[in-house]
PDB file of C-alpha atoms and ligand atoms in Angstrom:
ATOM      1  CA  UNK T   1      -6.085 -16.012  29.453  1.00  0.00           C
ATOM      2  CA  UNK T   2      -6.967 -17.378  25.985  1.00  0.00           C
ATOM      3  CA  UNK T   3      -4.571 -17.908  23.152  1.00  0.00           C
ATOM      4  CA  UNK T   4      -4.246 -17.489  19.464  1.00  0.00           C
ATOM      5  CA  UNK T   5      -3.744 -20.395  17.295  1.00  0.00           C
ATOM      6  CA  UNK T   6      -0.224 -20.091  17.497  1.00  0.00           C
ATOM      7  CA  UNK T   7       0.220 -19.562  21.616  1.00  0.00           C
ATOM      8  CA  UNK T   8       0.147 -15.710  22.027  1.00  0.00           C
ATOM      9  CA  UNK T   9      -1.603 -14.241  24.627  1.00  0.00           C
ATOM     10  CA  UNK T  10      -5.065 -12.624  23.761  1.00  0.00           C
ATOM     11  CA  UNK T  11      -5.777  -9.336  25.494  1.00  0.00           C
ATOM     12  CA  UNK T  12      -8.418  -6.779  24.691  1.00  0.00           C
ATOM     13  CA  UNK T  13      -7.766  -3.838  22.607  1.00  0.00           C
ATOM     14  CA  UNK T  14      -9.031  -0.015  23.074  1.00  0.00           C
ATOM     15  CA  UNK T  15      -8.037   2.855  21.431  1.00  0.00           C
ATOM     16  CA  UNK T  16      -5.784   3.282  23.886  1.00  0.00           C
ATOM     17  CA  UNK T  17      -4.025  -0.030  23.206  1.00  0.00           C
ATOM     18  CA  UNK T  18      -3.601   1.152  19.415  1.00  0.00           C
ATOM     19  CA  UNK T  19      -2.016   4.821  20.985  1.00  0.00           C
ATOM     20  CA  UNK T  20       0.221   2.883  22.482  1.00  0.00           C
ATOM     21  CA  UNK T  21       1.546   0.365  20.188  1.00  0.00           C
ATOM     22  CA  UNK T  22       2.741   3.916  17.956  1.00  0.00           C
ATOM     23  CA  UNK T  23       4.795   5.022  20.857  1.00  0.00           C
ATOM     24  CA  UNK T  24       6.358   1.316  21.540  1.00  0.00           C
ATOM     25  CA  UNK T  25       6.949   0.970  17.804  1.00  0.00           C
ATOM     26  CA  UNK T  26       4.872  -2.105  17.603  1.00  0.00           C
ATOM     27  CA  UNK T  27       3.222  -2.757  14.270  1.00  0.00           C
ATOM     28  CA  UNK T  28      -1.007  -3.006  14.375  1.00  0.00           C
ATOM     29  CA  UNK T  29      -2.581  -5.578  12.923  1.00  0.00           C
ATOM     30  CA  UNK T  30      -6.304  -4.803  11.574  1.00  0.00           C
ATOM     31  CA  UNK T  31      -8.209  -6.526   8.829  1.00  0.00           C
ATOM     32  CA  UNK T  32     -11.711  -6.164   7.289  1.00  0.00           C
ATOM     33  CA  UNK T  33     -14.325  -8.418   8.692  1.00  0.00           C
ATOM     34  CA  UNK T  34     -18.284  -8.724   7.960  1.00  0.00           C
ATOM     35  CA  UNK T  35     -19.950 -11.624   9.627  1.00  0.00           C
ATOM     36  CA  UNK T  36     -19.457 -13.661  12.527  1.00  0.00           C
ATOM     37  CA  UNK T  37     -17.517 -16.608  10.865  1.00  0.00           C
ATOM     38  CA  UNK T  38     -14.916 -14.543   9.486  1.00  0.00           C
ATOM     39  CA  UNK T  39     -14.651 -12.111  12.224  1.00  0.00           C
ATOM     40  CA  UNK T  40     -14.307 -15.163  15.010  1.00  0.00           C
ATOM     41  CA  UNK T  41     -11.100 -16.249  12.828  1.00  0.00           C
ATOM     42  CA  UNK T  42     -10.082 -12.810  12.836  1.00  0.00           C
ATOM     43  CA  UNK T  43     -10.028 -11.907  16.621  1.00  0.00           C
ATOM     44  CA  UNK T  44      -9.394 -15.385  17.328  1.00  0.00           C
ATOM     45  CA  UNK T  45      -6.115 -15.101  15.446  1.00  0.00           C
ATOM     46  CA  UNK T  46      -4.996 -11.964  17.600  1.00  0.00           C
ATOM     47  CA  UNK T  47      -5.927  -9.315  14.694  1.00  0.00           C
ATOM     48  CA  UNK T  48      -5.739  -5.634  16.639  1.00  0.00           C
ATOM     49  CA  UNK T  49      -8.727  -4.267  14.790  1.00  0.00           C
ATOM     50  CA  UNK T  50     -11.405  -5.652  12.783  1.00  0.00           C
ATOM     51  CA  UNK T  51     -12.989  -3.614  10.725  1.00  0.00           C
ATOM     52  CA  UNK T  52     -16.544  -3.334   9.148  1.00  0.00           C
ATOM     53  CA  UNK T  53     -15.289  -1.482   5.817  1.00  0.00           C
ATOM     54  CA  UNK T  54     -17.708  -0.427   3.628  1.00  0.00           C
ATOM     55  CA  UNK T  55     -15.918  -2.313   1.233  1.00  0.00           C
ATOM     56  CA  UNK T  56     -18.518  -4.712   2.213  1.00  0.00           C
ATOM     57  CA  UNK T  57     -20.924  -3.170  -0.408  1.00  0.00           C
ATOM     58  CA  UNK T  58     -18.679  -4.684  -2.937  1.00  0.00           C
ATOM     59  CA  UNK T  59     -17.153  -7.881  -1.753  1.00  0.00           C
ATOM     60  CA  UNK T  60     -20.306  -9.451   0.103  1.00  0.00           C
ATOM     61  CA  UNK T  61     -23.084  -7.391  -1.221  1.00  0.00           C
ATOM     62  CA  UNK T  62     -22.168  -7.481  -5.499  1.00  0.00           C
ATOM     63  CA  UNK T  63     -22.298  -3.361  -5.428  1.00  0.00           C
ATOM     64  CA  UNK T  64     -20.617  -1.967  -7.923  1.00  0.00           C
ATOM     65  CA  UNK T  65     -18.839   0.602  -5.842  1.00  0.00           C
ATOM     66  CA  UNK T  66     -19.522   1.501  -2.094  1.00  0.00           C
ATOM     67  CA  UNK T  67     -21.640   4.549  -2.876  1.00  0.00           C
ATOM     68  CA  UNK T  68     -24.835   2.833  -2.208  1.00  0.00           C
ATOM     69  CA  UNK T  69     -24.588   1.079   0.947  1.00  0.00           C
ATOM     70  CA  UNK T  70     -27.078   2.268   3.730  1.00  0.00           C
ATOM     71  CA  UNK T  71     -26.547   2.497   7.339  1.00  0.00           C
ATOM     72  CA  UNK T  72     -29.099  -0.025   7.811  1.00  0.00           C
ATOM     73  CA  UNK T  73     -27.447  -2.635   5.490  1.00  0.00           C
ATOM     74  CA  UNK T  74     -24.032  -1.687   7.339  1.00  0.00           C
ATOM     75  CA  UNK T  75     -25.718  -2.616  10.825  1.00  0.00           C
ATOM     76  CA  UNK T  76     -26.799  -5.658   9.735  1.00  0.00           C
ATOM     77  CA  UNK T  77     -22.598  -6.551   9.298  1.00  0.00           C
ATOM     78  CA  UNK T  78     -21.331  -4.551  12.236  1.00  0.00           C
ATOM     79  CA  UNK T  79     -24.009  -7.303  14.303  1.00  0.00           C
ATOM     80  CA  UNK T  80     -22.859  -9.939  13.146  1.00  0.00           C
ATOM     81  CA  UNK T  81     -19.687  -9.046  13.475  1.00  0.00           C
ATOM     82  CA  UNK T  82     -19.976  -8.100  16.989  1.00  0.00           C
ATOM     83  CA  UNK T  83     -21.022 -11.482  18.103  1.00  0.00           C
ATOM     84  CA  UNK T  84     -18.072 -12.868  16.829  1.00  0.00           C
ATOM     85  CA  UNK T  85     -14.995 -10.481  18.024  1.00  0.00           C
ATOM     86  CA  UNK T  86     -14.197 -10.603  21.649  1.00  0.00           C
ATOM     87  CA  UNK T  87     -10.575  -8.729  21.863  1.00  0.00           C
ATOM     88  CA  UNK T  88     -10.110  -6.906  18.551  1.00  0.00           C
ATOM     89  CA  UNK T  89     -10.894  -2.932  18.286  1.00  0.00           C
ATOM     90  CA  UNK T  90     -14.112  -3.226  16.633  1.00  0.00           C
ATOM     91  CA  UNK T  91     -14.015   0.059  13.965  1.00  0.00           C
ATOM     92  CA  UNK T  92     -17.561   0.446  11.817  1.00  0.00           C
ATOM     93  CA  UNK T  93     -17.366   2.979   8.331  1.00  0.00           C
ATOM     94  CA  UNK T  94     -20.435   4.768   7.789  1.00  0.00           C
ATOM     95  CA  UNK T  95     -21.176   4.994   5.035  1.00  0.00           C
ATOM     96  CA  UNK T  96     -21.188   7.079   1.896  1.00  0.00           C
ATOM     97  CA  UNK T  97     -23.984  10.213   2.542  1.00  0.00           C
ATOM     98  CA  UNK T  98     -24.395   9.284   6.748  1.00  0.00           C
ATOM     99  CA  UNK T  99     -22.412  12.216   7.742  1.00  0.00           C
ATOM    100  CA  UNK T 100     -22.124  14.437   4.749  1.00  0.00           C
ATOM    101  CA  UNK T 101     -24.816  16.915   6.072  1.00  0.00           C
ATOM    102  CA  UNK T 102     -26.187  17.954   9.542  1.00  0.00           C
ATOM    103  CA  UNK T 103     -23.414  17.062  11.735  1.00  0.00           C
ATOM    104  CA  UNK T 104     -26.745  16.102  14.383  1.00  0.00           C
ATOM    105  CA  UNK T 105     -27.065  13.548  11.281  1.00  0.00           C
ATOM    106  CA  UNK T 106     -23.723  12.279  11.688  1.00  0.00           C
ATOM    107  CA  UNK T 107     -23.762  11.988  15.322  1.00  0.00           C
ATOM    108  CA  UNK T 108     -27.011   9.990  15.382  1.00  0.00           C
ATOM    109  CA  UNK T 109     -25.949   7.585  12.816  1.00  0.00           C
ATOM    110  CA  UNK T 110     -22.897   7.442  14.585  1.00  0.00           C
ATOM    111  CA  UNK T 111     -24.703   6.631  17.559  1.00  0.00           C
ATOM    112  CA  UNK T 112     -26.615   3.797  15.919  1.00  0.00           C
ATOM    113  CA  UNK T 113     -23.607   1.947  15.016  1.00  0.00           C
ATOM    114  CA  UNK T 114     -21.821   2.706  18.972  1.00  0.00           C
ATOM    115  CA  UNK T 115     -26.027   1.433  21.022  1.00  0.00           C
ATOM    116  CA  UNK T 116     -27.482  -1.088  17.906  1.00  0.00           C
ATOM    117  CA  UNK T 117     -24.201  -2.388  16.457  1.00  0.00           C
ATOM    118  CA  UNK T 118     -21.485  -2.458  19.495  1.00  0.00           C
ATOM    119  CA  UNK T 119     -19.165  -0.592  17.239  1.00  0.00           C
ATOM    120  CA  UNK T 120     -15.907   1.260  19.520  1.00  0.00           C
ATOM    121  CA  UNK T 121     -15.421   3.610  16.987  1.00  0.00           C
ATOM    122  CA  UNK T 122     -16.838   4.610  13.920  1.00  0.00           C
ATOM    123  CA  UNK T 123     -14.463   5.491  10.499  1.00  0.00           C
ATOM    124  CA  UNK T 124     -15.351   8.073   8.613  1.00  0.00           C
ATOM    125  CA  UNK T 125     -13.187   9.568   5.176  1.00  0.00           C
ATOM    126  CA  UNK T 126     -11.895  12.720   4.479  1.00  0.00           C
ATOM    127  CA  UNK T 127      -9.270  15.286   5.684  1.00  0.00           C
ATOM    128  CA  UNK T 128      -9.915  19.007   6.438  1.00  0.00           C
ATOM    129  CA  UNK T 129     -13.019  19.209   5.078  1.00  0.00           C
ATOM    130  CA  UNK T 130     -14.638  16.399   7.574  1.00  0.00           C
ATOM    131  CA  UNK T 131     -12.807  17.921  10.831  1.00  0.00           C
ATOM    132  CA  UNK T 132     -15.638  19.649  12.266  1.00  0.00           C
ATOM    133  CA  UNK T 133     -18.613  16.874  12.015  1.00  0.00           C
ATOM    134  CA  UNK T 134     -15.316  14.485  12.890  1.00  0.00           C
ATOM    135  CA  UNK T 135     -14.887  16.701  16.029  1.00  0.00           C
ATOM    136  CA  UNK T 136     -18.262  17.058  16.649  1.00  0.00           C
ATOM    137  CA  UNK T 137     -18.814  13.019  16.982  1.00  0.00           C
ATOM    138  CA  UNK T 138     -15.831  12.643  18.859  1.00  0.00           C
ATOM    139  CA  UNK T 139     -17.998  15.057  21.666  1.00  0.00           C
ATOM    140  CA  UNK T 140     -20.552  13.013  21.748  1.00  0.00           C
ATOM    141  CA  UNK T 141     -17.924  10.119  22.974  1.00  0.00           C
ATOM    142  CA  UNK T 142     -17.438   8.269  19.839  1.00  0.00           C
ATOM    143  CA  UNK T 143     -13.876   7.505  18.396  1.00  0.00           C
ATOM    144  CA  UNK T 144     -13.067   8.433  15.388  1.00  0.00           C
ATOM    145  CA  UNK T 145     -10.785   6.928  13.122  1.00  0.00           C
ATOM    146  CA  UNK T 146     -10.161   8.980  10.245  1.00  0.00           C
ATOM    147  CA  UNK T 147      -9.362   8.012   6.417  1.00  0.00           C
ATOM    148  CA  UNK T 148      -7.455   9.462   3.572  1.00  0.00           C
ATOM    149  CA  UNK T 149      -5.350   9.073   0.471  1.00  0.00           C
ATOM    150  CA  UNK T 150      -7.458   7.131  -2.208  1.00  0.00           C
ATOM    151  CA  UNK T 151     -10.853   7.415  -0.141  1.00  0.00           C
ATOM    152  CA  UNK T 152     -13.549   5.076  -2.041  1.00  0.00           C
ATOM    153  CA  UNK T 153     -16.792   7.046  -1.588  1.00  0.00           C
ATOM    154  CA  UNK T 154     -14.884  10.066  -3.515  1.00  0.00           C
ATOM    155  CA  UNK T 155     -14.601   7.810  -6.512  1.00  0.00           C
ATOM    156  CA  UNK T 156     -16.316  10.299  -8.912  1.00  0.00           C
ATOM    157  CA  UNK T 157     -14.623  13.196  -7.613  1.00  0.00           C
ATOM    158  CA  UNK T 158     -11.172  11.312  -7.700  1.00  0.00           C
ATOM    159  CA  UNK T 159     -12.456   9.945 -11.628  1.00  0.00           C
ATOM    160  CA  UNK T 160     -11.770   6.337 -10.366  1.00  0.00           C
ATOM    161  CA  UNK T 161      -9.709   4.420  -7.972  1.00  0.00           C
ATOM    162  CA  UNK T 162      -6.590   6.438  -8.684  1.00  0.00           C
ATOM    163  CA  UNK T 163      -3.448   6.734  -6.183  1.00  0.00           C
ATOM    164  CA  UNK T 164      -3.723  10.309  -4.302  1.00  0.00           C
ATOM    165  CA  UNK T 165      -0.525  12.051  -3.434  1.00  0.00           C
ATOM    166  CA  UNK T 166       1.921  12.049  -6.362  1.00  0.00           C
ATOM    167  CA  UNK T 167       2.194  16.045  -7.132  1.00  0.00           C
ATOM    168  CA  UNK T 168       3.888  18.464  -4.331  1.00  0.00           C
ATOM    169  CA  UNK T 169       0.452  20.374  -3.865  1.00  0.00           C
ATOM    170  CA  UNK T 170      -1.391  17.082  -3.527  1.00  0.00           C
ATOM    171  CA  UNK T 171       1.181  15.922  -0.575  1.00  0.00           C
ATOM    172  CA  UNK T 172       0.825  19.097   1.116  1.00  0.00           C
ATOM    173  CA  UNK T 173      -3.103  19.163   0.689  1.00  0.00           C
ATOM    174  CA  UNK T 174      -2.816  15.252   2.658  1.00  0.00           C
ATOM    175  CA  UNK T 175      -0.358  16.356   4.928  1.00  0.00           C
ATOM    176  CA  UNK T 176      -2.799  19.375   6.063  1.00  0.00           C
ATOM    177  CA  UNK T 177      -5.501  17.042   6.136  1.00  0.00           C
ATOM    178  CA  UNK T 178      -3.799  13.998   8.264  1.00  0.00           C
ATOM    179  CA  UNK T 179      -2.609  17.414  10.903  1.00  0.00           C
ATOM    180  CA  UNK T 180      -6.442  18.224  11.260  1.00  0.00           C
ATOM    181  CA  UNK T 181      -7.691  14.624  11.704  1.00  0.00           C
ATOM    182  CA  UNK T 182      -4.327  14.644  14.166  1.00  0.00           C
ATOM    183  CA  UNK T 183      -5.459  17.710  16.102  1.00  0.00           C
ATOM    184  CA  UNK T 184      -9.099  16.646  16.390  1.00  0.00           C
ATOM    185  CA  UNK T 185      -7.746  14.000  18.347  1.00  0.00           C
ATOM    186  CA  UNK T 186      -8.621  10.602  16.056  1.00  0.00           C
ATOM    187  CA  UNK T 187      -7.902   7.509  17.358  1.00  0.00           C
ATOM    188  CA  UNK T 188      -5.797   6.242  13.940  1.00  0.00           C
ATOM    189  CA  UNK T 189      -5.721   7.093  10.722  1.00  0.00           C
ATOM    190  CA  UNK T 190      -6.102   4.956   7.885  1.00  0.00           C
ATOM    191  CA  UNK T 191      -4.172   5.984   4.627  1.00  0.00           C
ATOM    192  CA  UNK T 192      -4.949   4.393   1.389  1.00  0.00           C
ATOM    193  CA  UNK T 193      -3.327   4.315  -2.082  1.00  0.00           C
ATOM    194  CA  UNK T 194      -0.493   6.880  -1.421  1.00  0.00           C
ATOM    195  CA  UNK T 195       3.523   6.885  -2.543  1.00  0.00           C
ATOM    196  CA  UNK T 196       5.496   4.889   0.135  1.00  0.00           C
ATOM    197  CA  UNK T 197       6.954   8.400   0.454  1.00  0.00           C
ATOM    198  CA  UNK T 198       3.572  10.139   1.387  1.00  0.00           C
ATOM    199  CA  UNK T 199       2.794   7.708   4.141  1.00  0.00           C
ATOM    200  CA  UNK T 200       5.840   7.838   6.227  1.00  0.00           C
ATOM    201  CA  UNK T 201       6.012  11.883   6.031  1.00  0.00           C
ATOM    202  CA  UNK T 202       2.449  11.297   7.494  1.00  0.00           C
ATOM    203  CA  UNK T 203       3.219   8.815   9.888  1.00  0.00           C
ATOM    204  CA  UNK T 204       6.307  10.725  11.286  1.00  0.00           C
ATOM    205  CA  UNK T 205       4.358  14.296  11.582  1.00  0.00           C
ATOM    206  CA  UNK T 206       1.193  13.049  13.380  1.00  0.00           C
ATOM    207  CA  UNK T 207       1.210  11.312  16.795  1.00  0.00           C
ATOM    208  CA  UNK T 208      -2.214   9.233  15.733  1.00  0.00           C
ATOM    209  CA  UNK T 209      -0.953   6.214  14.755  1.00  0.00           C
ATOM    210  CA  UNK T 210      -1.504   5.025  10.944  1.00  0.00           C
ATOM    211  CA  UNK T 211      -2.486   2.204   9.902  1.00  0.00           C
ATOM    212  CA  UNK T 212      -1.652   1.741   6.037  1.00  0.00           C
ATOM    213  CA  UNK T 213      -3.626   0.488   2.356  1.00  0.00           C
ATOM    214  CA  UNK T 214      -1.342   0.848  -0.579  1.00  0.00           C
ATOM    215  CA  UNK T 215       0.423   3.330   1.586  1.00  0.00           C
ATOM    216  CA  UNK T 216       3.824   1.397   2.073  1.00  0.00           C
ATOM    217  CA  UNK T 217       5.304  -0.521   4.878  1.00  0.00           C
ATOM    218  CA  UNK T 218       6.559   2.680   7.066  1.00  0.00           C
ATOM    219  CA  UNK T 219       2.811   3.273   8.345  1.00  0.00           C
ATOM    220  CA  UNK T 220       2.043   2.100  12.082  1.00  0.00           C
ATOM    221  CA  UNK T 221      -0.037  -0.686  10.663  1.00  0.00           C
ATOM    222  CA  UNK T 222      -1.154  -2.287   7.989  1.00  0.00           C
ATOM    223  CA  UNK T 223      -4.844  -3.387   7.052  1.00  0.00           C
ATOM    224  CA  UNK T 224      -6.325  -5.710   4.501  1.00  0.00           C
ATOM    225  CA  UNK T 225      -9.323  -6.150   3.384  1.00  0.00           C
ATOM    226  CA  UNK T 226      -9.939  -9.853   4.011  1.00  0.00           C
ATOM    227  CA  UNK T 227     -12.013 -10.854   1.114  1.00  0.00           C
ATOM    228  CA  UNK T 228      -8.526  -9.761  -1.081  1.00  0.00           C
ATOM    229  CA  UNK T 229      -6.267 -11.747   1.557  1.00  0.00           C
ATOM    230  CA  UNK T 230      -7.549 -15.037   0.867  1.00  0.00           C
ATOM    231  CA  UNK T 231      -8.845 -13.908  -2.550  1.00  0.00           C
ATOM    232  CA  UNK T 232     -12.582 -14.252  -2.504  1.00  0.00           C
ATOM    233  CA  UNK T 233     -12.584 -11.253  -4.842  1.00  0.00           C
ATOM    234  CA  UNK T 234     -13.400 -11.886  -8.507  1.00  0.00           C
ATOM    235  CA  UNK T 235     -10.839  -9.825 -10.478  1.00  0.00           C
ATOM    236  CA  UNK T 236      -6.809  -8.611 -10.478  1.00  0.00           C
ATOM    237  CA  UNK T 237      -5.985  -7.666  -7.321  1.00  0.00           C
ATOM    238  CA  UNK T 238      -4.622  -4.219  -6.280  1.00  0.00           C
ATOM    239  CA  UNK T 239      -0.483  -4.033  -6.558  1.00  0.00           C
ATOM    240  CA  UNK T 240      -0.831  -3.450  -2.458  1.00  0.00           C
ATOM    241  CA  UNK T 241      -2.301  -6.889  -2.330  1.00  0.00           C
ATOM    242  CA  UNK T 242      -0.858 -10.148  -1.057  1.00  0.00           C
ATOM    243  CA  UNK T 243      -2.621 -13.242  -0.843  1.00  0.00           C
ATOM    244  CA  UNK T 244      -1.923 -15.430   2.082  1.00  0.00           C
ATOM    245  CA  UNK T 245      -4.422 -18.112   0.773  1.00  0.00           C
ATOM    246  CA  UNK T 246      -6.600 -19.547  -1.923  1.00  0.00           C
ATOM    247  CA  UNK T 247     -10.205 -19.531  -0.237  1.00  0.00           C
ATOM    248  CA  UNK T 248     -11.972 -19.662  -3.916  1.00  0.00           C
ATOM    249  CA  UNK T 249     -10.055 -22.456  -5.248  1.00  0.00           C
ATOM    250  CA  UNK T 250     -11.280 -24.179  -2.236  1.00  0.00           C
ATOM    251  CA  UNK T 251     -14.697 -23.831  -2.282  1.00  0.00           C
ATOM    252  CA  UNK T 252     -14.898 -24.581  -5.780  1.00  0.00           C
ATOM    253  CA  UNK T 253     -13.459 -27.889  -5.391  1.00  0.00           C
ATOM    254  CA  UNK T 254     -15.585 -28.542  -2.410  1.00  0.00           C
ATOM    255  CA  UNK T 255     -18.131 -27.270  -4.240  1.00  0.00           C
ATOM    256  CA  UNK T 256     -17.440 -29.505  -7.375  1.00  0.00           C
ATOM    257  CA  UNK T 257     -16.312 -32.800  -5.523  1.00  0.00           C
ATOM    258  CA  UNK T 258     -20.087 -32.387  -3.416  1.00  0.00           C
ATOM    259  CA  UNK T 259     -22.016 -32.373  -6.926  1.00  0.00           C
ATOM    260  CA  UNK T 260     -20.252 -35.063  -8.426  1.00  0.00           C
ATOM    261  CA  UNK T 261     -20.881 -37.428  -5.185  1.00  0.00           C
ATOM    262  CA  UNK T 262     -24.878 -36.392  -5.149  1.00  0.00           C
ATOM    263  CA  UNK T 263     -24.444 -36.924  -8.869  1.00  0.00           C
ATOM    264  CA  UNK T 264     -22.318 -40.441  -8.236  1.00  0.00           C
ATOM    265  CA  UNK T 265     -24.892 -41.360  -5.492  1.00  0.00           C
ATOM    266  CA  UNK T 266     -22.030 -41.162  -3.012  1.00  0.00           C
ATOM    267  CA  UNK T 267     -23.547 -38.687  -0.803  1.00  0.00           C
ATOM    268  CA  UNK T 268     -24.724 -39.354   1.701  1.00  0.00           C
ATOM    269  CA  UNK T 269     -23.419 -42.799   2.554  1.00  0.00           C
ATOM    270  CA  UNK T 270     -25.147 -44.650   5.277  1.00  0.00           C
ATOM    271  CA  UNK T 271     -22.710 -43.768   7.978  1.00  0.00           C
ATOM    272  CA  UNK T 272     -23.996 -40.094   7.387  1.00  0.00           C
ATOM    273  CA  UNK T 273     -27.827 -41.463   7.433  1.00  0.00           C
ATOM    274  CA  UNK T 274     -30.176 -41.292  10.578  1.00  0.00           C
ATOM    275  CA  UNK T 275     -31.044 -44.917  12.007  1.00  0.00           C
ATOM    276  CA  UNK T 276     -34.446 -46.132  13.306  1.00  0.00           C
ATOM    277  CA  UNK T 277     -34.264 -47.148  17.054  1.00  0.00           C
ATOM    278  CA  UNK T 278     -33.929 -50.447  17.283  1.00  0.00           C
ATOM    279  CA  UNK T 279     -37.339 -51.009  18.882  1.00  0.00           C
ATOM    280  CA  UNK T 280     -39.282 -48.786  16.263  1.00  0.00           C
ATOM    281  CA  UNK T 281     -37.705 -50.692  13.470  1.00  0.00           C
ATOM    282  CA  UNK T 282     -38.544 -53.954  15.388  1.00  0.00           C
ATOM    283  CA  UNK T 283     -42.392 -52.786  15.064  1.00  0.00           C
ATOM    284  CA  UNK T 284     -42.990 -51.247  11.667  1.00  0.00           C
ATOM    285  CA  UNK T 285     -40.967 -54.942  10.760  1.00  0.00           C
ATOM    286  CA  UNK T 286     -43.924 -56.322  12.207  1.00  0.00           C
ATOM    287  CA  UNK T 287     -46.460 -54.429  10.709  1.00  0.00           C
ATOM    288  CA  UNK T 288     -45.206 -54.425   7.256  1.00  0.00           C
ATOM    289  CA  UNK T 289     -44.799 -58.459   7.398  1.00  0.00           C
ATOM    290  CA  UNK T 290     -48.408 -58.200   8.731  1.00  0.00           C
ATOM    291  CA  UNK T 291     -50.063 -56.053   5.766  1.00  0.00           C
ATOM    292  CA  UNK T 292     -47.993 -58.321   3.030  1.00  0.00           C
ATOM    293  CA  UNK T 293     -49.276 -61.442   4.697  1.00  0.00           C
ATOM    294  CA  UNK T 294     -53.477 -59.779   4.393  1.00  0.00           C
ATOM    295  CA  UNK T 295     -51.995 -58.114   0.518  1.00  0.00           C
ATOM    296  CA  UNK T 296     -51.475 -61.850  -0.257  1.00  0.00           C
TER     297      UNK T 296
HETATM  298  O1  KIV S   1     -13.963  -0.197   3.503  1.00  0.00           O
HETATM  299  C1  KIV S   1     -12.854  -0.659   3.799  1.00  0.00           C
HETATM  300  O2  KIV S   1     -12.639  -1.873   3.803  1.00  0.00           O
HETATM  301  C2  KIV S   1     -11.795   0.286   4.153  1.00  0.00           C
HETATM  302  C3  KIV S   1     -10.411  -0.225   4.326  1.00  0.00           C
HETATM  303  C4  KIV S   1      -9.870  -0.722   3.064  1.00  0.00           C
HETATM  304  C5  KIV S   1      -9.521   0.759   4.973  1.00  0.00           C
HETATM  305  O3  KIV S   1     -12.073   1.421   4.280  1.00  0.00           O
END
C-alpha cells in the first residue's frame, strides 16, 4: 500500500467512498487539478477528488470567464490529468453549452469525457432546471455531481460573480434545487458562494454529501481551486480563499535568479556541461595539432 507524503495510507476513491465519508462524518478533501504535474501532487498527497473545473478556462487558458471553453479543450486537461491521478475521484465539468440542449447531446459529451478522458463522473451546474438531462446521464451510467449557489457559467444571468442565497425566496429556490439534484441520486454536490447559513441547511436536508466553495465550513467537504491555493492567480483573491503557499513568488525568483546567471555567464557551469569521451577527445587532439602543424 502506498503512502502520502506524510505516512497515510492511500486507497482508491469511488463515489461510493465519498457516500460514505457523509455518513461517518469524515470531511472530503477535493481540489482542482489540470495537468499531470499538478494532479500527481494532488492524488499523491491523499486529495479525495480532483477535479477538472472549468475554471481551467481562466486560470491556465487566460479566458476571461469560463463561457468559452469547449469540450475538446476540456479533454485535452481531463487527459492529462488522468495520467497523473491514481486514487483520487477523478470529477470532469463540462462545460458551458455541452448539455444545455438535447439531453442525447449531453449524454454523448458526457460520454466523451467517461471513454476519451477516464473521467468517473462528470459535474454539471444547475438545480431544478438541470434534473432531467442530470437524470438522464446518470442512466446512461455516468455520475453526476451536481453544482449550485454562485454557478460560473450563469455569470450574465447572475450580473457577475455575486453570492447566491441571501433573500428567503432565494434560500428556498437552492434548497428546492439541492432536493432535486438529491433525489436524482448525484453523487455530491458542490455549493459555491452561499451564506455559511445556506450551506449547512443544505448539507443537513440532503443525504448527497456536499462538498463546499465560499459555502462555509459546515459542508461535507471543502474544495479549492488549486491555482488560488498556492496563488498562481493574478488578482485579489475571493474572501473564501486561503493560501497555503506562494507558488508565484517562486517562480519569479527562479525565474529572475536563471536570467541573471545566463546574463552573469554562470549558467551553465562546466559540471552541468557534456564531456567528450576520453578517446574521442584523444583523436580530434590529434587532428587539430595535425592541421595547425600543415596551417603553419
Ligand atoms: O470549475 C471549477 O473549478 C469549479 C469548482 C470551483 C467547484 O467548478
Amino acid at each position: 500500500m502506498s503512502l502520502t507524503p506524510i505516512g497515510e495510507p492511500r486507497r482508491k476513491i469511488t463515489t461510493a467512498t465519498i457516500r460514505e465519508r457523509k455518513f461517518e462524518h469524515t470531511p472530503i478533501t477535493c481540489l482542482t487539478a489540470y495537468d499531470y504535474a499538478t494532479a500527481r501532487l494532488v492524488d499523491e498527497a491523499g486529495i479525495d477528488i480532483a477535479l477538472v473545473g472549468d475554471s481551467l478556462a481562466m486560470t491556465m487558458l487566460g479566458y476571461e470567464n469560463t463561457l468559452s471553453i469547449t469540450v475538446d479543450e476540456m479533454l485535452h486537461h481531463v487527459k492529462a490529468v488522468r495520467r497523473g491521478v491514481k486514487d483520487a475521484l477523478l470529477i470532469a465539468d463540462m462545460p458551458y453549452g455541452s448539455y444545455h440542449g438535447e439531453s442525447s447531446d449531453a449524454i454523448h459529451n458526457a460520454t466523451r469525457f467517461v471513454k476519451e478522458g477516464g473521467a468517473e463522473a462528470v459535474k454539471m451546474e444547475g438545480g431544478e432546471k438541470r434534473v432531467d438531462v442530470i437524470r438522464r446521464v446518470i442512466d446512461a451510467e455516468i455520475p453526476v455531481a451536481g453544482h449550485i449557489g454562485l454557478t460560473p457559467q450563469s455569470v450574465n444571468v447572475m450580473g457577475g460573480y455575486k453570492v447566491q442565497g441571501k433573500s428567503l425566496n432565494a434560500i428556498e429556490q437552492l434548497m428546492r434545487d439541492a432536493v432535486a439534484l438529491d433525489r436524482a441520486g448525484v453523487a455530491c454536490i458542490y455549493l459555491e458562494g452561499i451564506p455559511r447559513e445556506v450551506g449547512a441547511m443544505i448539507t443537513a436536508e440532503v443525504e448527497t454529501p456536499t462538498i463546499g466553495i465560499g459555502a462555509g465550513p459546515d459542508c461535507d467537504g471543502q474544495v479549492l481551486v488549486f491555482h488560488d491555493l498556492v496563488n498562481l492567480t493574478f488578482g485579489p483573491p475571493a474572501k473564501f480563499v486561503r493560501r497555503y503557499g506562494d507558488v508565484a513568488a517562486l517562480i519569479t525568483q527562479s525565474v529572475l535568479a536563471f536570467k541573471a546567471d545566463i546574463i552573469s555567464r554562470h549558467f551553465p557551469n562546466d559540471a552541468e556541461s557534456y564531456h567528450l569521451p576520453k578517446e574521442t577527445q584523444a583523436a580530434l587532439d590529434t587532428i587539430l595539432r595535425r592541421k595547425h602543424a600543415i596551417q603553419r
